[in-house]
mmCIF file of C-alpha atoms in Angstrom:
data_model
loop_
_atom_site.group_PDB
_atom_site.id
_atom_site.type_symbol
_atom_site.label_atom_id
_atom_site.label_comp_id
_atom_site.label_asym_id
_atom_site.label_seq_id
_atom_site.Cartn_x
_atom_site.Cartn_y
_atom_site.Cartn_z
ATOM 1 C CA UNK A 1500 6.948 25.401 -16.344
ATOM 2 C CA UNK A 1501 5.491 28.762 -15.325
ATOM 3 C CA UNK A 1502 2.043 28.725 -13.746
ATOM 4 C CA UNK A 1503 -0.575 31.459 -13.944
ATOM 5 C CA UNK A 1504 -1.153 32.907 -10.475
ATOM 6 C CA UNK A 1505 -4.603 32.339 -9.061
ATOM 7 C CA UNK A 1506 -5.555 29.856 -11.758
ATOM 8 C CA UNK A 1507 -8.226 27.423 -10.580
ATOM 9 C CA UNK A 1508 -7.303 23.761 -10.949
ATOM 10 C CA UNK A 1509 -9.593 21.279 -12.652
ATOM 11 C CA UNK A 1510 -9.690 18.111 -10.521
ATOM 12 C CA UNK A 1511 -10.820 15.240 -12.751
ATOM 13 C CA UNK A 1512 -11.984 11.982 -11.200
ATOM 14 C CA UNK A 1513 -13.203 9.169 -13.415
ATOM 15 C CA UNK A 1514 -14.766 6.389 -11.372
ATOM 16 C CA UNK A 1515 -15.347 3.023 -12.967
ATOM 17 C CA UNK A 1516 -17.370 0.903 -10.580
ATOM 18 C CA UNK A 1517 -16.765 -2.783 -11.214
ATOM 19 C CA UNK A 1518 -17.688 -5.710 -9.023
ATOM 20 C CA UNK A 1519 -15.168 -6.461 -6.302
ATOM 21 C CA UNK A 1520 -16.763 -9.753 -5.411
ATOM 22 C CA UNK A 1521 -15.369 -11.987 -8.155
ATOM 23 C CA UNK A 1522 -11.884 -13.436 -8.493
ATOM 24 C CA UNK A 1523 -9.604 -11.184 -10.513
ATOM 25 C CA UNK A 1524 -8.655 -12.731 -13.852
ATOM 26 C CA UNK A 1525 -4.943 -12.385 -14.373
ATOM 27 C CA UNK A 1526 -4.314 -15.783 -15.899
ATOM 28 C CA UNK A 1527 -2.820 -16.194 -19.327
ATOM 29 C CA UNK A 1528 -1.581 -13.332 -21.468
ATOM 30 C CA UNK A 1529 -3.051 -9.969 -20.553
ATOM 31 C CA UNK A 1530 -3.920 -8.046 -23.729
ATOM 32 C CA UNK A 1531 -2.292 -4.637 -24.008
ATOM 33 C CA UNK A 1532 -4.151 -2.063 -26.124
ATOM 34 C CA UNK A 1533 -1.951 -0.111 -28.514
ATOM 35 C CA UNK A 1534 -1.055 3.516 -27.867
ATOM 36 C CA UNK A 1535 -0.155 6.302 -30.287
ATOM 37 C CA UNK A 1536 3.525 7.084 -30.860
ATOM 38 C CA UNK A 1537 5.415 9.462 -28.602
ATOM 39 C CA UNK A 1538 5.268 12.284 -31.121
ATOM 40 C CA UNK A 1539 1.506 12.443 -30.761
ATOM 41 C CA UNK A 1540 1.869 13.716 -27.188
ATOM 42 C CA UNK A 1541 4.237 16.621 -27.803
ATOM 43 C CA UNK A 1542 2.857 19.992 -26.813
ATOM 44 C CA UNK A 1543 -0.705 18.815 -26.226
ATOM 45 C CA UNK A 1544 -2.781 19.080 -23.097
ATOM 46 C CA UNK A 1545 -5.089 21.485 -21.271
ATOM 47 C CA UNK A 1546 -3.950 25.089 -21.875
ATOM 48 C CA UNK A 1547 -3.921 27.804 -19.263
ATOM 49 C CA UNK A 1548 -5.435 31.208 -19.924
ATOM 50 C CA UNK A 1549 -2.047 32.420 -21.125
ATOM 51 C CA UNK A 1550 -1.796 29.580 -23.629
ATOM 52 C CA UNK A 1551 0.700 27.492 -21.641
ATOM 53 C CA UNK A 1552 0.218 23.754 -21.311
ATOM 54 C CA UNK A 1553 -0.883 22.646 -17.847
ATOM 55 C CA UNK A 1554 0.499 19.447 -16.340
ATOM 56 C CA UNK A 1555 -2.015 16.589 -16.197
ATOM 57 C CA UNK A 1556 -1.134 13.690 -13.915
ATOM 58 C CA UNK A 1557 -2.825 10.323 -14.433
ATOM 59 C CA UNK A 1558 -3.282 8.302 -11.245
ATOM 60 C CA UNK A 1559 -4.225 4.632 -11.710
ATOM 61 C CA UNK A 1560 -5.405 2.889 -8.550
ATOM 62 C CA UNK A 1561 -6.087 -0.850 -8.354
ATOM 63 C CA UNK A 1562 -9.288 -0.709 -6.363
ATOM 64 C CA UNK A 1563 -9.479 -4.376 -5.499
ATOM 65 C CA UNK A 1564 -7.722 -2.972 -2.428
ATOM 66 C CA UNK A 1565 -9.213 0.547 -2.459
ATOM 67 C CA UNK A 1566 -11.760 -0.464 0.147
ATOM 68 C CA UNK A 1567 -8.813 -0.630 2.540
ATOM 69 C CA UNK A 1568 -8.875 2.568 4.574
ATOM 70 C CA UNK A 1569 -5.385 3.773 3.752
ATOM 71 C CA UNK A 1570 -5.867 4.054 -0.036
ATOM 72 C CA UNK A 1571 -8.552 6.683 0.407
ATOM 73 C CA UNK A 1572 -6.001 8.766 2.265
ATOM 74 C CA UNK A 1573 -3.290 8.258 -0.369
ATOM 75 C CA UNK A 1574 -5.526 9.434 -3.209
ATOM 76 C CA UNK A 1575 -6.901 12.398 -1.282
ATOM 77 C CA UNK A 1576 -3.490 13.673 -0.151
ATOM 78 C CA UNK A 1577 -1.802 13.068 -3.517
ATOM 79 C CA UNK A 1578 -4.566 14.801 -5.462
ATOM 80 C CA UNK A 1579 -4.694 17.754 -3.087
ATOM 81 C CA UNK A 1580 -0.922 18.197 -3.132
ATOM 82 C CA UNK A 1581 -0.769 17.976 -6.933
ATOM 83 C CA UNK A 1582 -3.602 20.460 -7.221
ATOM 84 C CA UNK A 1583 -1.728 22.810 -4.920
ATOM 85 C CA UNK A 1584 1.278 22.581 -7.236
ATOM 86 C CA UNK A 1585 -0.873 23.593 -10.196
ATOM 87 C CA UNK A 1586 -1.615 20.239 -11.818
ATOM 88 C CA UNK A 1587 -4.789 18.597 -13.005
ATOM 89 C CA UNK A 1588 -5.269 15.034 -11.733
ATOM 90 C CA UNK A 1589 -7.127 12.343 -13.635
ATOM 91 C CA UNK A 1590 -7.888 9.449 -11.276
ATOM 92 C CA UNK A 1591 -9.002 6.045 -12.502
ATOM 93 C CA UNK A 1592 -10.170 3.438 -9.998
ATOM 94 C CA UNK A 1593 -10.157 -0.073 -11.442
ATOM 95 C CA UNK A 1594 -11.952 -2.636 -9.311
ATOM 96 C CA UNK A 1595 -11.672 -5.573 -11.689
ATOM 97 C CA UNK A 1596 -7.994 -6.491 -11.419
ATOM 98 C CA UNK A 1597 -5.167 -6.207 -13.937
ATOM 99 C CA UNK A 1598 -7.182 -6.290 -17.149
ATOM 100 C CA UNK A 1599 -9.392 -3.385 -16.114
ATOM 101 C CA UNK A 1600 -6.421 -1.435 -14.808
ATOM 102 C CA UNK A 1601 -4.656 -1.805 -18.172
ATOM 103 C CA UNK A 1602 -7.779 -0.624 -20.002
ATOM 104 C CA UNK A 1603 -7.988 2.437 -17.781
ATOM 105 C CA UNK A 1604 -4.290 3.213 -18.167
ATOM 106 C CA UNK A 1605 -4.846 3.137 -21.929
ATOM 107 C CA UNK A 1606 -7.792 5.508 -21.496
ATOM 108 C CA UNK A 1607 -5.683 7.969 -19.510
ATOM 109 C CA UNK A 1608 -2.852 7.833 -22.037
ATOM 110 C CA UNK A 1609 -5.354 8.822 -24.710
ATOM 111 C CA UNK A 1610 -6.377 11.792 -22.546
ATOM 112 C CA UNK A 1611 -2.858 13.123 -23.154
ATOM 113 C CA UNK A 1612 -1.608 12.935 -19.596
ATOM 114 C CA UNK A 1613 1.935 14.178 -19.001
ATOM 115 C CA UNK A 1614 2.894 11.534 -16.452
ATOM 116 C CA UNK A 1615 1.362 8.339 -15.063
ATOM 117 C CA UNK A 1616 1.414 7.308 -11.393
ATOM 118 C CA UNK A 1617 0.389 3.687 -10.803
ATOM 119 C CA UNK A 1618 -0.708 1.744 -7.736
ATOM 120 C CA UNK A 1619 -0.607 -1.609 -9.476
ATOM 121 C CA UNK A 1620 -2.751 -4.656 -8.819
ATOM 122 C CA UNK A 1621 -0.116 -7.112 -10.035
ATOM 123 C CA UNK A 1622 3.575 -6.228 -9.946
ATOM 124 C CA UNK A 1623 4.407 -8.349 -13.002
ATOM 125 C CA UNK A 1624 1.312 -8.675 -15.201
ATOM 126 C CA UNK A 1625 1.115 -4.943 -15.892
ATOM 127 C CA UNK A 1626 4.627 -4.713 -17.391
ATOM 128 C CA UNK A 1627 3.557 -4.829 -21.059
ATOM 129 C CA UNK A 1628 1.093 -1.965 -20.642
ATOM 130 C CA UNK A 1629 3.658 0.137 -18.807
ATOM 131 C CA UNK A 1630 6.197 -0.409 -21.575
ATOM 132 C CA UNK A 1631 3.731 0.888 -24.157
ATOM 133 C CA UNK A 1632 2.952 3.949 -22.060
ATOM 134 C CA UNK A 1633 6.649 4.779 -21.779
ATOM 135 C CA UNK A 1634 7.175 4.090 -25.473
ATOM 136 C CA UNK A 1635 4.513 6.751 -26.064
ATOM 137 C CA UNK A 1636 6.718 9.247 -24.228
ATOM 138 C CA UNK A 1637 4.871 9.275 -20.892
ATOM 139 C CA UNK A 1638 6.997 8.842 -17.740
ATOM 140 C CA UNK A 1639 5.742 6.277 -15.215
ATOM 141 C CA UNK A 1640 6.048 6.325 -11.424
ATOM 142 C CA UNK A 1641 5.231 3.181 -9.420
ATOM 143 C CA UNK A 1642 3.545 4.228 -6.175
ATOM 144 C CA UNK A 1643 3.762 1.934 -3.141
ATOM 145 C CA UNK A 1644 4.068 -1.247 -5.251
ATOM 146 C CA UNK A 1645 7.068 -1.791 -7.468
ATOM 147 C CA UNK A 1646 6.346 -2.675 -11.100
ATOM 148 C CA UNK A 1647 8.575 -5.521 -12.252
ATOM 149 C CA UNK A 1648 10.084 -6.611 -15.540
ATOM 150 C CA UNK A 1649 10.107 -3.345 -17.473
ATOM 151 C CA UNK A 1650 11.965 -0.051 -16.969
ATOM 152 C CA UNK A 1651 10.038 2.708 -15.185
ATOM 153 C CA UNK A 1652 11.048 6.236 -14.283
ATOM 154 C CA UNK A 1653 10.720 6.107 -10.491
ATOM 155 C CA UNK A 1654 9.477 4.115 -7.535
ATOM 156 C CA UNK A 1655 8.151 5.745 -4.366
ATOM 157 C CA UNK A 1656 7.083 3.760 -1.335
ATOM 158 C CA UNK A 1657 7.763 2.847 2.259
ATOM 159 C CA UNK A 1658 10.518 0.430 3.239
ATOM 160 C CA UNK A 1659 8.556 -2.839 3.247
ATOM 161 C CA UNK A 1660 11.458 -4.900 4.532
ATOM 162 C CA UNK A 1661 11.606 -2.582 7.539
ATOM 163 C CA UNK A 1662 7.891 -3.246 8.123
ATOM 164 C CA UNK A 1663 8.747 -6.934 8.454
ATOM 165 C CA UNK A 1664 11.641 -6.163 10.774
ATOM 166 C CA UNK A 1665 9.322 -4.111 12.980
ATOM 167 C CA UNK A 1666 6.909 -7.048 13.130
ATOM 168 C CA UNK A 1667 9.771 -9.301 14.165
ATOM 169 C CA UNK A 1668 11.198 -6.988 16.826
ATOM 170 C CA UNK A 1669 7.820 -6.414 18.477
ATOM 171 C CA UNK A 1670 7.020 -10.127 18.483
ATOM 172 C CA UNK A 1671 10.400 -11.221 19.831
ATOM 173 C CA UNK A 1672 9.982 -8.841 22.750
ATOM 174 C CA UNK A 1673 6.384 -9.883 23.478
ATOM 175 C CA UNK A 1674 6.663 -13.614 22.674
ATOM 176 C CA UNK A 1675 10.345 -14.600 22.813
ATOM 177 C CA UNK A 1676 9.352 -18.262 22.884
ATOM 178 C CA UNK A 1677 6.260 -19.798 21.381
ATOM 179 C CA UNK A 1678 4.309 -20.922 18.326
ATOM 180 C CA UNK A 1679 3.656 -18.470 15.502
ATOM 181 C CA UNK A 1680 1.161 -18.319 12.628
ATOM 182 C CA UNK A 1681 2.293 -16.117 9.720
ATOM 183 C CA UNK A 1682 -0.376 -14.817 7.310
ATOM 184 C CA UNK A 1683 1.359 -12.979 4.486
ATOM 185 C CA UNK A 1684 -0.348 -10.543 2.107
ATOM 186 C CA UNK A 1685 -1.048 -10.761 -1.614
ATOM 187 C CA UNK A 1686 1.133 -13.020 -3.746
ATOM 188 C CA UNK A 1687 0.710 -10.435 -6.533
ATOM 189 C CA UNK A 1688 2.424 -7.687 -4.521
ATOM 190 C CA UNK A 1689 6.210 -7.695 -4.182
ATOM 191 C CA UNK A 1690 5.807 -5.803 -0.891
ATOM 192 C CA UNK A 1691 4.460 -9.025 0.655
ATOM 193 C CA UNK A 1692 7.722 -10.790 -0.095
ATOM 194 C CA UNK A 1693 9.834 -7.913 1.191
ATOM 195 C CA UNK A 1694 7.846 -7.865 4.435
ATOM 196 C CA UNK A 1695 8.413 -11.613 4.775
ATOM 197 C CA UNK A 1696 12.158 -11.175 4.222
ATOM 198 C CA UNK A 1697 12.346 -8.502 6.907
ATOM 199 C CA UNK A 1698 10.337 -10.631 9.332
ATOM 200 C CA UNK A 1699 12.543 -13.670 8.845
ATOM 201 C CA UNK A 1700 15.673 -11.558 9.107
ATOM 202 C CA UNK A 1701 14.690 -10.919 12.730
ATOM 203 C CA UNK A 1702 13.035 -14.246 13.623
ATOM 204 C CA UNK A 1703 15.223 -16.808 11.875
ATOM 205 C CA UNK A 1704 18.035 -16.880 14.463
ATOM 206 C CA UNK A 1705 15.487 -17.738 17.160
ATOM 207 C CA UNK A 1706 13.703 -20.188 14.858
ATOM 208 C CA UNK A 1707 17.022 -21.954 14.291
ATOM 209 C CA UNK A 1708 17.679 -21.943 18.045
ATOM 210 C CA UNK A 1709 14.297 -23.563 18.670
ATOM 211 C CA UNK A 1710 12.887 -20.654 20.682
ATOM 212 C CA UNK A 1711 10.278 -19.731 18.083
ATOM 213 C CA UNK A 1712 8.328 -22.227 16.012
ATOM 214 C CA UNK A 1713 6.484 -21.023 12.891
ATOM 215 C CA UNK A 1714 3.783 -23.689 12.800
ATOM 216 C CA UNK A 1715 2.108 -22.351 9.645
ATOM 217 C CA UNK A 1716 3.092 -19.701 7.092
ATOM 218 C CA UNK A 1717 0.549 -18.956 4.370
ATOM 219 C CA UNK A 1718 0.036 -16.445 1.545
ATOM 220 C CA UNK A 1719 -3.196 -14.817 0.414
ATOM 221 C CA UNK A 1720 -4.251 -14.067 -3.148
ATOM 222 C CA UNK A 1721 -5.344 -10.536 -2.216
ATOM 223 C CA UNK A 1722 -5.053 -8.082 0.650
ATOM 224 C CA UNK A 1723 -8.547 -9.149 1.629
ATOM 225 C CA UNK A 1724 -10.415 -9.244 4.940
ATOM 226 C CA UNK A 1725 -12.876 -11.784 3.533
ATOM 227 C CA UNK A 1726 -10.157 -14.077 2.200
ATOM 228 C CA UNK A 1727 -8.249 -13.806 5.487
ATOM 229 C CA UNK A 1728 -11.407 -14.579 7.447
ATOM 230 C CA UNK A 1729 -12.012 -17.720 5.412
ATOM 231 C CA UNK A 1730 -8.387 -18.879 5.361
ATOM 232 C CA UNK A 1731 -7.566 -18.238 9.018
ATOM 233 C CA UNK A 1732 -10.960 -19.633 9.992
ATOM 234 C CA UNK A 1733 -10.086 -22.907 8.292
ATOM 235 C CA UNK A 1734 -6.784 -23.036 10.192
ATOM 236 C CA UNK A 1735 -8.576 -22.348 13.486
ATOM 237 C CA UNK A 1736 -10.889 -25.292 12.812
ATOM 238 C CA UNK A 1737 -7.773 -27.418 13.258
ATOM 239 C CA UNK A 1738 -6.212 -25.507 16.170
ATOM 240 C CA UNK A 1739 -5.975 -22.096 17.801
ATOM 241 C CA UNK A 1740 -2.891 -23.078 19.793
ATOM 242 C CA UNK A 1741 -0.816 -20.112 18.646
ATOM 243 C CA UNK A 1742 1.006 -17.604 20.799
ATOM 244 C CA UNK A 1743 1.393 -15.011 18.053
ATOM 245 C CA UNK A 1744 -0.075 -14.210 14.621
ATOM 246 C CA UNK A 1745 1.794 -12.142 12.062
ATOM 247 C CA UNK A 1746 -0.671 -10.435 9.704
ATOM 248 C CA UNK A 1747 0.425 -8.809 6.447
ATOM 249 C CA UNK A 1748 -1.796 -5.789 7.082
ATOM 250 C CA UNK A 1749 -4.476 -4.528 9.436
ATOM 251 C CA UNK A 1750 -7.369 -5.933 7.404
ATOM 252 C CA UNK A 1751 -5.870 -9.396 7.892
ATOM 253 C CA UNK A 1752 -5.265 -8.623 11.568
ATOM 254 C CA UNK A 1753 -8.890 -7.516 11.859
ATOM 255 C CA UNK A 1754 -10.023 -10.890 10.518
ATOM 256 C CA UNK A 1755 -7.703 -12.773 12.873
ATOM 257 C CA UNK A 1756 -8.901 -10.850 15.937
ATOM 258 C CA UNK A 1757 -12.552 -11.340 14.998
ATOM 259 C CA UNK A 1758 -11.966 -15.088 14.765
ATOM 260 C CA UNK A 1759 -10.033 -15.114 18.037
ATOM 261 C CA UNK A 1760 -12.880 -13.205 19.716
ATOM 262 C CA UNK A 1761 -15.351 -15.836 18.584
ATOM 263 C CA UNK A 1762 -13.149 -18.425 20.297
ATOM 264 C CA UNK A 1763 -12.565 -16.303 23.437
ATOM 265 C CA UNK A 1764 -8.839 -15.945 22.715
ATOM 266 C CA UNK A 1765 -8.664 -12.286 21.665
ATOM 267 C CA UNK A 1766 -6.059 -10.519 23.786
ATOM 268 C CA UNK A 1767 -4.359 -13.814 24.644
ATOM 269 C CA UNK A 1768 -2.774 -14.305 21.217
ATOM 270 C CA UNK A 1769 -0.378 -11.545 20.158
ATOM 271 C CA UNK A 1770 -1.328 -10.016 16.785
ATOM 272 C CA UNK A 1771 0.581 -7.525 14.620
ATOM 273 C CA UNK A 1772 -0.370 -5.751 11.388
ATOM 274 C CA UNK A 1773 0.329 -2.635 9.337
ATOM 275 C CA UNK A 1774 -1.380 0.518 7.999
ATOM 276 C CA UNK A 1775 -2.647 1.984 11.293
ATOM 277 C CA UNK A 1776 -6.293 1.541 10.316
ATOM 278 C CA UNK A 1777 -8.636 3.098 12.854
ATOM 279 C CA UNK A 1778 -10.050 -0.209 14.100
ATOM 280 C CA UNK A 1779 -6.504 -1.537 14.587
ATOM 281 C CA UNK A 1780 -5.397 1.576 16.477
ATOM 282 C CA UNK A 1781 -8.463 1.110 18.701
ATOM 283 C CA UNK A 1782 -7.553 -2.516 19.253
ATOM 284 C CA UNK A 1783 -3.949 -1.607 20.086
ATOM 285 C CA UNK A 1784 -5.022 0.707 22.925
ATOM 286 C CA UNK A 1785 -7.622 -1.864 24.011
ATOM 287 C CA UNK A 1786 -4.957 -4.583 24.247
ATOM 288 C CA UNK A 1787 -6.341 -6.790 21.458
ATOM 289 C CA UNK A 1788 -3.533 -6.030 18.951
ATOM 290 C CA UNK A 1789 0.082 -5.631 19.994
ATOM 291 C CA UNK A 1790 1.124 -3.113 17.360
ATOM 292 C CA UNK A 1791 0.469 -1.718 13.931
ATOM 293 C CA UNK A 1792 3.022 -0.237 11.563
ATOM 294 C CA UNK A 1793 2.123 3.371 10.798
ATOM 295 C CA UNK A 1794 3.069 4.754 7.419
ATOM 296 C CA UNK A 1795 3.026 8.570 7.277
ATOM 297 C CA UNK A 1796 0.930 8.680 4.108
ATOM 298 C CA UNK A 1797 0.756 12.459 4.099
ATOM 299 C CA UNK A 1798 4.529 12.599 3.715
ATOM 300 C CA UNK A 1799 4.644 9.899 1.028
ATOM 301 C CA UNK A 1800 1.715 11.133 -1.073
ATOM 302 C CA UNK A 1801 2.812 14.778 -0.990
ATOM 303 C CA UNK A 1802 6.342 13.761 -1.956
ATOM 304 C CA UNK A 1803 4.933 11.675 -4.805
ATOM 305 C CA UNK A 1804 3.034 14.716 -6.093
ATOM 306 C CA UNK A 1805 6.209 16.818 -6.043
ATOM 307 C CA UNK A 1806 8.096 14.029 -7.799
ATOM 308 C CA UNK A 1807 5.421 13.716 -10.487
ATOM 309 C CA UNK A 1808 5.462 17.462 -11.140
ATOM 310 C CA UNK A 1809 9.262 17.531 -11.323
ATOM 311 C CA UNK A 1810 9.361 14.665 -13.816
ATOM 312 C CA UNK A 1811 6.531 16.094 -15.914
ATOM 313 C CA UNK A 1812 8.397 19.398 -16.089
ATOM 314 C CA UNK A 1813 11.734 17.632 -16.662
ATOM 315 C CA UNK A 1814 13.255 18.990 -13.453
ATOM 316 C CA UNK A 1815 15.820 17.087 -11.395
ATOM 317 C CA UNK A 1816 14.527 15.325 -8.269
ATOM 318 C CA UNK A 1817 17.394 13.359 -6.680
ATOM 319 C CA UNK A 1818 16.447 9.859 -5.438
ATOM 320 C CA UNK A 1819 17.292 8.280 -2.103
ATOM 321 C CA UNK A 1820 18.935 5.398 -3.956
ATOM 322 C CA UNK A 1821 18.504 2.967 -6.824
ATOM 323 C CA UNK A 1822 16.115 0.007 -6.867
ATOM 324 C CA UNK A 1823 16.291 -3.235 -8.866
ATOM 325 C CA UNK A 1824 12.925 -3.978 -10.518
ATOM 326 C CA UNK A 1825 14.187 -6.960 -12.547
ATOM 327 C CA UNK A 1826 14.127 -4.973 -15.784
ATOM 328 C CA UNK A 1827 17.873 -4.821 -16.386
ATOM 329 C CA UNK A 1828 17.889 -1.150 -15.357
ATOM 330 C CA UNK A 1829 18.157 0.302 -11.877
ATOM 331 C CA UNK A 1830 15.223 2.532 -10.948
ATOM 332 C CA UNK A 1831 15.416 5.803 -8.958
ATOM 333 C CA UNK A 1832 13.888 5.043 -5.570
ATOM 334 C CA UNK A 1833 12.226 7.382 -3.084
ATOM 335 C CA UNK A 1834 11.755 5.467 0.148
ATOM 336 C CA UNK A 1835 10.073 6.615 3.365
ATOM 337 C CA UNK A 1836 10.437 4.870 6.711
ATOM 338 C CA UNK A 1837 7.493 3.286 8.581
ATOM 339 C CA UNK A 1838 6.928 3.640 12.326
ATOM 340 C CA UNK A 1839 5.991 0.834 14.725
ATOM 341 C CA UNK A 1840 3.078 2.032 16.869
ATOM 342 C CA UNK A 1841 1.939 0.399 20.100
ATOM 343 C CA UNK A 1842 -0.190 1.497 23.055
ATOM 344 C CA UNK A 1843 2.683 3.582 24.428
ATOM 345 C CA UNK A 1844 3.378 5.781 21.379
ATOM 346 C CA UNK A 1845 -0.058 6.117 19.760
ATOM 347 C CA UNK A 1846 0.371 9.898 19.931
ATOM 348 C CA UNK A 1847 2.529 9.595 16.779
ATOM 349 C CA UNK A 1848 -0.608 8.803 14.788
ATOM 350 C CA UNK A 1849 -2.661 11.467 16.573
ATOM 351 C CA UNK A 1850 -0.107 14.278 16.131
ATOM 352 C CA UNK A 1851 -0.035 13.643 12.381
ATOM 353 C CA UNK A 1852 -3.807 14.003 12.224
ATOM 354 C CA UNK A 1853 -4.100 10.487 10.819
ATOM 355 C CA UNK A 1854 -6.796 9.660 13.394
ATOM 356 C CA UNK A 1855 -8.211 11.725 16.251
ATOM 357 C CA UNK A 1856 -7.607 10.889 19.898
ATOM 358 C CA UNK A 1857 -11.364 10.714 20.422
ATOM 359 C CA UNK A 1858 -11.779 8.103 17.702
ATOM 360 C CA UNK A 1859 -8.842 5.955 18.778
ATOM 361 C CA UNK A 1860 -9.800 5.913 22.471
ATOM 362 C CA UNK A 1861 -13.553 5.743 21.851
ATOM 363 C CA UNK A 1862 -13.925 2.339 23.522
ATOM 364 C CA UNK A 1863 -11.458 2.923 26.346
ATOM 365 C CA UNK A 1864 -12.714 4.205 29.692
ATOM 366 C CA UNK A 1865 -11.787 7.875 30.291
ATOM 367 C CA UNK A 1866 -9.997 8.019 26.929
ATOM 368 C CA UNK A 1867 -6.681 6.678 28.170
ATOM 369 C CA UNK A 1868 -4.919 3.425 28.878
ATOM 370 C CA UNK A 1869 -3.175 3.012 32.205
#
């Protein structure tokens, strides 16, 4: 689709602020509002000065997790990259769980978007809504979290199983023998299960050999600092006799380290997490967290914008491989690799501009770790 040179891009952001404090209601059958037929979308949209239709990308973000630092970066980079390619971006932030996300997806579909990109709250419960969107002729890309049980047009994410493997490798080197606590992420996110599979792929031989003992392995409802604080706190009321704690992400690791600090065990118990949040990068160089898995979000989000534009304009964009999303159809997959970051290779995060050296080493004397 030809673009008019120098055309300014309208950047649409619709914010729906809903309470994040209550439990998300995903029980029972989630109602799916009806959408108009596919024919209603043909040739409609925001015209350019020359009369050509401009691409409008809908981006649906489940904001029960948007307070996590990384999602702000994803949305900012994706929107900027799409804007640079000549698209309008309509962003909807749904803080109330699956029901609100479905309502907002329906809203965007009625705004005559050309393609929908979804960071889903629940990998399974959203399937009915996604089917209706696709039946209306709108392609759907699952971003970061795979949508299950219905065909979609593409999936773009990091290799979550490799995240788990990186947890396992770092822990086996640091604590080759000892007692582990495993705190997995959200039960609604298939990435949690893939991370667990990768972790056990590395640890299970040593668990079988009796070198490593996983004393407790638990799952959280959400990727939530508050839930992790409460759940891990209850476990610590029984015992803190762990040599290592596997945390599904850095928010969970943050909760674990706070609780360990209160019990004067921070730095003694090895902790790992993912997302390279600033506080976790600081704790890595301070010796309170062993490692964090860095995901080059700039690379992923910019690639997702290019993919969305290609699909909206019906251009070929070859996948890295095919992914099974339990729909009976294999899905084109675009998978980026994560990077394990510890105190010795923190420059990876700094070089990418993800965090500044000054911020990471703020609490370390002379800005460096010997």
